């Protein structure tokens, strides 16, 4: 069997989106899985006979498992042919979602989320490595944006469709995720080129963590996701009292997805014009002020004003959270330009860890007696800390930025 080296693969091919189409479908299925449960917490809680906070842990256990398993599974499979790894990971992800979809009780549903997370974490690392290896350096940004755009598209299109199905039965979106994943699996088997990459050890993969600035940068990633998921996971509890119609939360989450896509596209262009640090600074400060003002409005403003401002807060958060990805990736890559693939894999774990911490923290706060609106205050406190950390990391400026 012919082995293809990463450098040769990147140099021998002009850039084309074609090899990555089915990978984008795979990330589309992961995007639905990552967001749709947040809009169905009341239905899940009622069916599985648990609290809404406990239902939210179905998201946090997925993210926490993915954060821990990603680097380990990526290392154990690093010598495998890449298409085989992607197929296996996607198959496990599909299986996990099927288990959740037919779960008779809460523990089985949690187990299914763990299985899905094991597949999803390996899939994320394998897809990122595949795209970076097969794409010339000057086109990597476009290629990653295209593949990860499946995730963004899921927030705007797949999640609303899943929520419509979920109004009759919350299990149907899980089945939908499995169906979309299976379609992607067939397409990858038929249309994705084989690719062999050099293997590596866990020590080699974690070596960039020896750079304090990079570690701090990864903590900023986790902080952004933690602040986001502390509120997004429980969005139905925050906004539901103001918008009681069954279709309202579907429309609102659709708007959030569109806002995230817009933020991602807009900041991608800004990073080409300004530095990644400048763009990220504006986003972090904006997210902090948005969370703070949103909390005050939801708690103190008259009902109508609170409802309107709640929408403003949620959609602005979508723009900021979606827009933070590009400058943050660009900034992390500049801190370790010779370890881009490894850094992006670590960033994926940082994302999962932040999502897990955010969902878990929100659930703990609610269980401890916090109001749903109080979660915005927690988000603001996290973001304030991230602004300070970001400025510390950025203060001697990096030439690459």
PDB file of N, CA and C in Angstrom, residues 26-27 29-31 33-34 62-63 65-67 69-71 73-74 85-97 112-128 148 151 177 345 348-349 352:
ATOM      1  N   UNK A  26     -20.292  15.018   8.187  1.00  0.00           N
ATOM      2  CA  UNK A  26     -20.034  14.395   9.490  1.00  0.00           C
ATOM      3  C   UNK A  26     -20.043  15.437  10.602  1.00  0.00           C
ATOM      4  N   UNK A  27     -19.377  16.579  10.380  1.00  0.00           N
ATOM      5  CA  UNK A  27     -19.381  17.615  11.413  1.00  0.00           C
ATOM      6  C   UNK A  27     -20.770  18.240  11.552  1.00  0.00           C
ATOM      7  N   UNK A  29     -23.535  16.495  11.482  1.00  0.00           N
ATOM      8  CA  UNK A  29     -24.226  15.614  12.426  1.00  0.00           C
ATOM      9  C   UNK A  29     -23.755  15.861  13.845  1.00  0.00           C
ATOM     10  N   UNK A  30     -22.458  16.139  14.019  1.00  0.00           N
ATOM     11  CA  UNK A  30     -21.945  16.438  15.348  1.00  0.00           C
ATOM     12  C   UNK A  30     -22.498  17.760  15.875  1.00  0.00           C
ATOM     13  N   UNK A  31     -22.696  18.717  14.981  1.00  0.00           N
ATOM     14  CA  UNK A  31     -23.244  20.003  15.387  1.00  0.00           C
ATOM     15  C   UNK A  31     -24.672  19.889  15.891  1.00  0.00           C
ATOM     16  N   UNK A  33     -25.956  17.209  17.224  1.00  0.00           N
ATOM     17  CA  UNK A  33     -25.832  16.515  18.505  1.00  0.00           C
ATOM     18  C   UNK A  33     -25.392  17.468  19.612  1.00  0.00           C
ATOM     19  N   UNK A  34     -24.512  18.408  19.267  1.00  0.00           N
ATOM     20  CA  UNK A  34     -23.960  19.293  20.274  1.00  0.00           C
ATOM     21  C   UNK A  34     -24.927  20.342  20.781  1.00  0.00           C
ATOM     22  N   UNK A  62     -20.985  14.410  27.809  1.00  0.00           N
ATOM     23  CA  UNK A  62     -20.444  14.249  26.456  1.00  0.00           C
ATOM     24  C   UNK A  62     -19.177  15.084  26.303  1.00  0.00           C
ATOM     25  N   UNK A  63     -19.276  16.364  26.668  1.00  0.00           N
ATOM     26  CA  UNK A  63     -18.155  17.279  26.470  1.00  0.00           C
ATOM     27  C   UNK A  63     -16.967  16.901  27.343  1.00  0.00           C
ATOM     28  N   UNK A  65     -16.176  13.907  28.583  1.00  0.00           N
ATOM     29  CA  UNK A  65     -15.572  12.677  28.052  1.00  0.00           C
ATOM     30  C   UNK A  65     -14.735  12.977  26.824  1.00  0.00           C
ATOM     31  N   UNK A  66     -15.268  13.815  25.930  1.00  0.00           N
ATOM     32  CA  UNK A  66     -14.541  14.162  24.707  1.00  0.00           C
ATOM     33  C   UNK A  66     -13.241  14.889  25.018  1.00  0.00           C
ATOM     34  N   UNK A  67     -13.272  15.777  26.015  1.00  0.00           N
ATOM     35  CA  UNK A  67     -12.077  16.534  26.372  1.00  0.00           C
ATOM     36  C   UNK A  67     -10.953  15.623  26.835  1.00  0.00           C
ATOM     37  N   UNK A  69     -10.797  12.199  26.358  1.00  0.00           N
ATOM     38  CA  UNK A  69     -10.503  11.080  25.457  1.00  0.00           C
ATOM     39  C   UNK A  69      -9.806  11.514  24.172  1.00  0.00           C
ATOM     40  N   UNK A  70     -10.032  12.751  23.730  1.00  0.00           N
ATOM     41  CA  UNK A  70      -9.502  13.188  22.442  1.00  0.00           C
ATOM     42  C   UNK A  70      -8.010  12.961  22.260  1.00  0.00           C
ATOM     43  N   UNK A  71      -7.150  13.529  23.127  1.00  0.00           N
ATOM     44  CA  UNK A  71      -5.705  13.345  22.941  1.00  0.00           C
ATOM     45  C   UNK A  71      -5.265  11.883  23.068  1.00  0.00           C
ATOM     46  N   UNK A  73      -7.112   8.980  22.558  1.00  0.00           N
ATOM     47  CA  UNK A  73      -7.535   8.182  21.407  1.00  0.00           C
ATOM     48  C   UNK A  73      -6.810   8.608  20.140  1.00  0.00           C
ATOM     49  N   UNK A  74      -6.553   9.912  20.014  1.00  0.00           N
ATOM     50  CA  UNK A  74      -5.810  10.397  18.850  1.00  0.00           C
ATOM     51  C   UNK A  74      -4.417   9.802  18.793  1.00  0.00           C
ATOM     52  N   UNK A  85      -9.694   5.429  10.450  1.00  0.00           N
ATOM     53  CA  UNK A  85      -9.918   6.029  11.770  1.00  0.00           C
ATOM     54  C   UNK A  85     -11.194   6.857  11.773  1.00  0.00           C
ATOM     55  N   UNK A  86     -11.384   7.654  10.737  1.00  0.00           N
ATOM     56  CA  UNK A  86     -12.577   8.502  10.639  1.00  0.00           C
ATOM     57  C   UNK A  86     -13.838   7.649  10.575  1.00  0.00           C
ATOM     58  N   UNK A  87     -13.799   6.580   9.804  1.00  0.00           N
ATOM     59  CA  UNK A  87     -14.952   5.692   9.674  1.00  0.00           C
ATOM     60  C   UNK A  87     -15.285   5.039  11.011  1.00  0.00           C
ATOM     61  N   UNK A  88     -14.267   4.540  11.713  1.00  0.00           N
ATOM     62  CA  UNK A  88     -14.485   3.904  13.010  1.00  0.00           C
ATOM     63  C   UNK A  88     -15.059   4.902  14.010  1.00  0.00           C
ATOM     64  N   UNK A  89     -14.472   6.085  14.059  1.00  0.00           N
ATOM     65  CA  UNK A  89     -14.929   7.095  15.008  1.00  0.00           C
ATOM     66  C   UNK A  89     -16.372   7.496  14.731  1.00  0.00           C
ATOM     67  N   UNK A  90     -16.700   7.700  13.471  1.00  0.00           N
ATOM     68  CA  UNK A  90     -18.055   8.094  13.117  1.00  0.00           C
ATOM     69  C   UNK A  90     -19.041   6.976  13.422  1.00  0.00           C
ATOM     70  N   UNK A  91     -18.623   5.727  13.213  1.00  0.00           N
ATOM     71  CA  UNK A  91     -19.488   4.596  13.521  1.00  0.00           C
ATOM     72  C   UNK A  91     -19.804   4.521  15.012  1.00  0.00           C
ATOM     73  N   UNK A  92     -18.804   4.753  15.868  1.00  0.00           N
ATOM     74  CA  UNK A  92     -19.023   4.743  17.324  1.00  0.00           C
ATOM     75  C   UNK A  92     -19.932   5.904  17.723  1.00  0.00           C
ATOM     76  N   UNK A  93     -19.727   7.057  17.108  1.00  0.00           N
ATOM     77  CA  UNK A  93     -20.569   8.232  17.380  1.00  0.00           C
ATOM     78  C   UNK A  93     -22.033   7.940  17.035  1.00  0.00           C
ATOM     79  N   UNK A  94     -22.262   7.325  15.890  1.00  0.00           N
ATOM     80  CA  UNK A  94     -23.624   6.960  15.479  1.00  0.00           C
ATOM     81  C   UNK A  94     -24.233   5.973  16.460  1.00  0.00           C
ATOM     82  N   UNK A  95     -23.458   4.962  16.845  1.00  0.00           N
ATOM     83  CA  UNK A  95     -23.941   3.957  17.790  1.00  0.00           C
ATOM     84  C   UNK A  95     -24.358   4.597  19.116  1.00  0.00           C
ATOM     85  N   UNK A  96     -23.538   5.511  19.627  1.00  0.00           N
ATOM     86  CA  UNK A  96     -23.858   6.183  20.879  1.00  0.00           C
ATOM     87  C   UNK A  96     -25.167   6.942  20.802  1.00  0.00           C
ATOM     88  N   UNK A  97     -25.405   7.611  19.699  1.00  0.00           N
ATOM     89  CA  UNK A  97     -26.653   8.359  19.546  1.00  0.00           C
ATOM     90  C   UNK A  97     -27.861   7.436  19.443  1.00  0.00           C
ATOM     91  N   UNK A 112     -24.951   6.159  26.765  1.00  0.00           N
ATOM     92  CA  UNK A 112     -24.945   6.422  25.331  1.00  0.00           C
ATOM     93  C   UNK A 112     -24.198   7.693  24.988  1.00  0.00           C
ATOM     94  N   UNK A 113     -24.332   8.712  25.844  1.00  0.00           N
ATOM     95  CA  UNK A 113     -23.611   9.968  25.602  1.00  0.00           C
ATOM     96  C   UNK A 113     -22.102   9.764  25.732  1.00  0.00           C
ATOM     97  N   UNK A 114     -21.687   8.897  26.659  1.00  0.00           N
ATOM     98  CA  UNK A 114     -20.257   8.607  26.805  1.00  0.00           C
ATOM     99  C   UNK A 114     -19.731   7.918  25.550  1.00  0.00           C
ATOM    100  N   UNK A 115     -20.484   6.931  25.050  1.00  0.00           N
ATOM    101  CA  UNK A 115     -20.070   6.226  23.828  1.00  0.00           C
ATOM    102  C   UNK A 115     -19.992   7.206  22.657  1.00  0.00           C
ATOM    103  N   UNK A 116     -21.005   8.045  22.504  1.00  0.00           N
ATOM    104  CA  UNK A 116     -21.011   9.025  21.416  1.00  0.00           C
ATOM    105  C   UNK A 116     -19.825   9.977  21.544  1.00  0.00           C
ATOM    106  N   UNK A 117     -19.473  10.351  22.775  1.00  0.00           N
ATOM    107  CA  UNK A 117     -18.358  11.266  22.990  1.00  0.00           C
ATOM    108  C   UNK A 117     -17.024  10.632  22.621  1.00  0.00           C
ATOM    109  N   UNK A 118     -16.869   9.338  22.902  1.00  0.00           N
ATOM    110  CA  UNK A 118     -15.638   8.648  22.527  1.00  0.00           C
ATOM    111  C   UNK A 118     -15.448   8.678  21.013  1.00  0.00           C
ATOM    112  N   UNK A 119     -16.526   8.401  20.286  1.00  0.00           N
ATOM    113  CA  UNK A 119     -16.440   8.470  18.832  1.00  0.00           C
ATOM    114  C   UNK A 119     -16.257   9.893  18.336  1.00  0.00           C
ATOM    115  N   UNK A 120     -16.990  10.836  18.929  1.00  0.00           N
ATOM    116  CA  UNK A 120     -16.921  12.221  18.477  1.00  0.00           C
ATOM    117  C   UNK A 120     -15.565  12.852  18.720  1.00  0.00           C
ATOM    118  N   UNK A 121     -14.934  12.545  19.859  1.00  0.00           N
ATOM    119  CA  UNK A 121     -13.625  13.137  20.155  1.00  0.00           C
ATOM    120  C   UNK A 121     -12.563  12.632  19.189  1.00  0.00           C
ATOM    121  N   UNK A 122     -12.591  11.334  18.883  1.00  0.00           N
ATOM    122  CA  UNK A 122     -11.645  10.786  17.921  1.00  0.00           C
ATOM    123  C   UNK A 122     -11.933  11.313  16.523  1.00  0.00           C
ATOM    124  N   UNK A 123     -13.210  11.449  16.192  1.00  0.00           N
ATOM    125  CA  UNK A 123     -13.589  11.975  14.878  1.00  0.00           C
ATOM    126  C   UNK A 123     -13.072  13.395  14.701  1.00  0.00           C
ATOM    127  N   UNK A 124     -13.223  14.224  15.724  1.00  0.00           N
ATOM    128  CA  UNK A 124     -12.777  15.609  15.628  1.00  0.00           C
ATOM    129  C   UNK A 124     -11.272  15.691  15.395  1.00  0.00           C
ATOM    130  N   UNK A 125     -10.506  14.909  16.162  1.00  0.00           N
ATOM    131  CA  UNK A 125      -9.054  14.932  16.017  1.00  0.00           C
ATOM    132  C   UNK A 125      -8.627  14.385  14.656  1.00  0.00           C
ATOM    133  N   UNK A 126      -9.270  13.292  14.211  1.00  0.00           N
ATOM    134  CA  UNK A 126      -8.898  12.668  12.937  1.00  0.00           C
ATOM    135  C   UNK A 126      -9.230  13.569  11.751  1.00  0.00           C
ATOM    136  N   UNK A 127     -10.395  14.207  11.803  1.00  0.00           N
ATOM    137  CA  UNK A 127     -10.802  15.089  10.701  1.00  0.00           C
ATOM    138  C   UNK A 127      -9.873  16.288  10.607  1.00  0.00           C
ATOM    139  N   UNK A 128      -9.552  16.898  11.767  1.00  0.00           N
ATOM    140  CA  UNK A 128      -8.670  18.057  11.759  1.00  0.00           C
ATOM    141  C   UNK A 128      -7.298  17.695  11.198  1.00  0.00           C
ATOM    142  N   UNK A 148     -15.474  22.586   9.219  1.00  0.00           N
ATOM    143  CA  UNK A 148     -16.112  22.955  10.475  1.00  0.00           C
ATOM    144  C   UNK A 148     -17.376  23.769  10.234  1.00  0.00           C
ATOM    145  N   UNK A 151     -20.568  22.189  11.235  1.00  0.00           N
ATOM    146  CA  UNK A 151     -21.020  22.398  12.618  1.00  0.00           C
ATOM    147  C   UNK A 151     -21.849  23.667  12.703  1.00  0.00           C
ATOM    148  N   UNK A 177     -29.698  12.421  14.115  1.00  0.00           N
ATOM    149  CA  UNK A 177     -28.241  12.538  14.139  1.00  0.00           C
ATOM    150  C   UNK A 177     -27.603  11.242  13.645  1.00  0.00           C
ATOM    151  N   UNK A 345      -5.701  20.017  17.725  1.00  0.00           N
ATOM    152  CA  UNK A 345      -6.307  18.894  18.463  1.00  0.00           C
ATOM    153  C   UNK A 345      -6.461  19.252  19.944  1.00  0.00           C
ATOM    154  N   UNK A 348      -9.318  21.486  20.351  1.00  0.00           N
ATOM    155  CA  UNK A 348     -10.575  20.738  20.349  1.00  0.00           C
ATOM    156  C   UNK A 348     -10.894  20.194  21.736  1.00  0.00           C
ATOM    157  N   UNK A 349      -9.865  19.704  22.436  1.00  0.00           N
ATOM    158  CA  UNK A 349     -10.080  19.230  23.801  1.00  0.00           C
ATOM    159  C   UNK A 349     -10.437  20.383  24.733  1.00  0.00           C
ATOM    160  N   UNK A 352     -14.099  21.141  24.234  1.00  0.00           N
ATOM    161  CA  UNK A 352     -14.948  20.156  24.916  1.00  0.00           C
ATOM    162  C   UNK A 352     -14.914  20.346  26.428  1.00  0.00           C
TER     163      UNK A 352
END
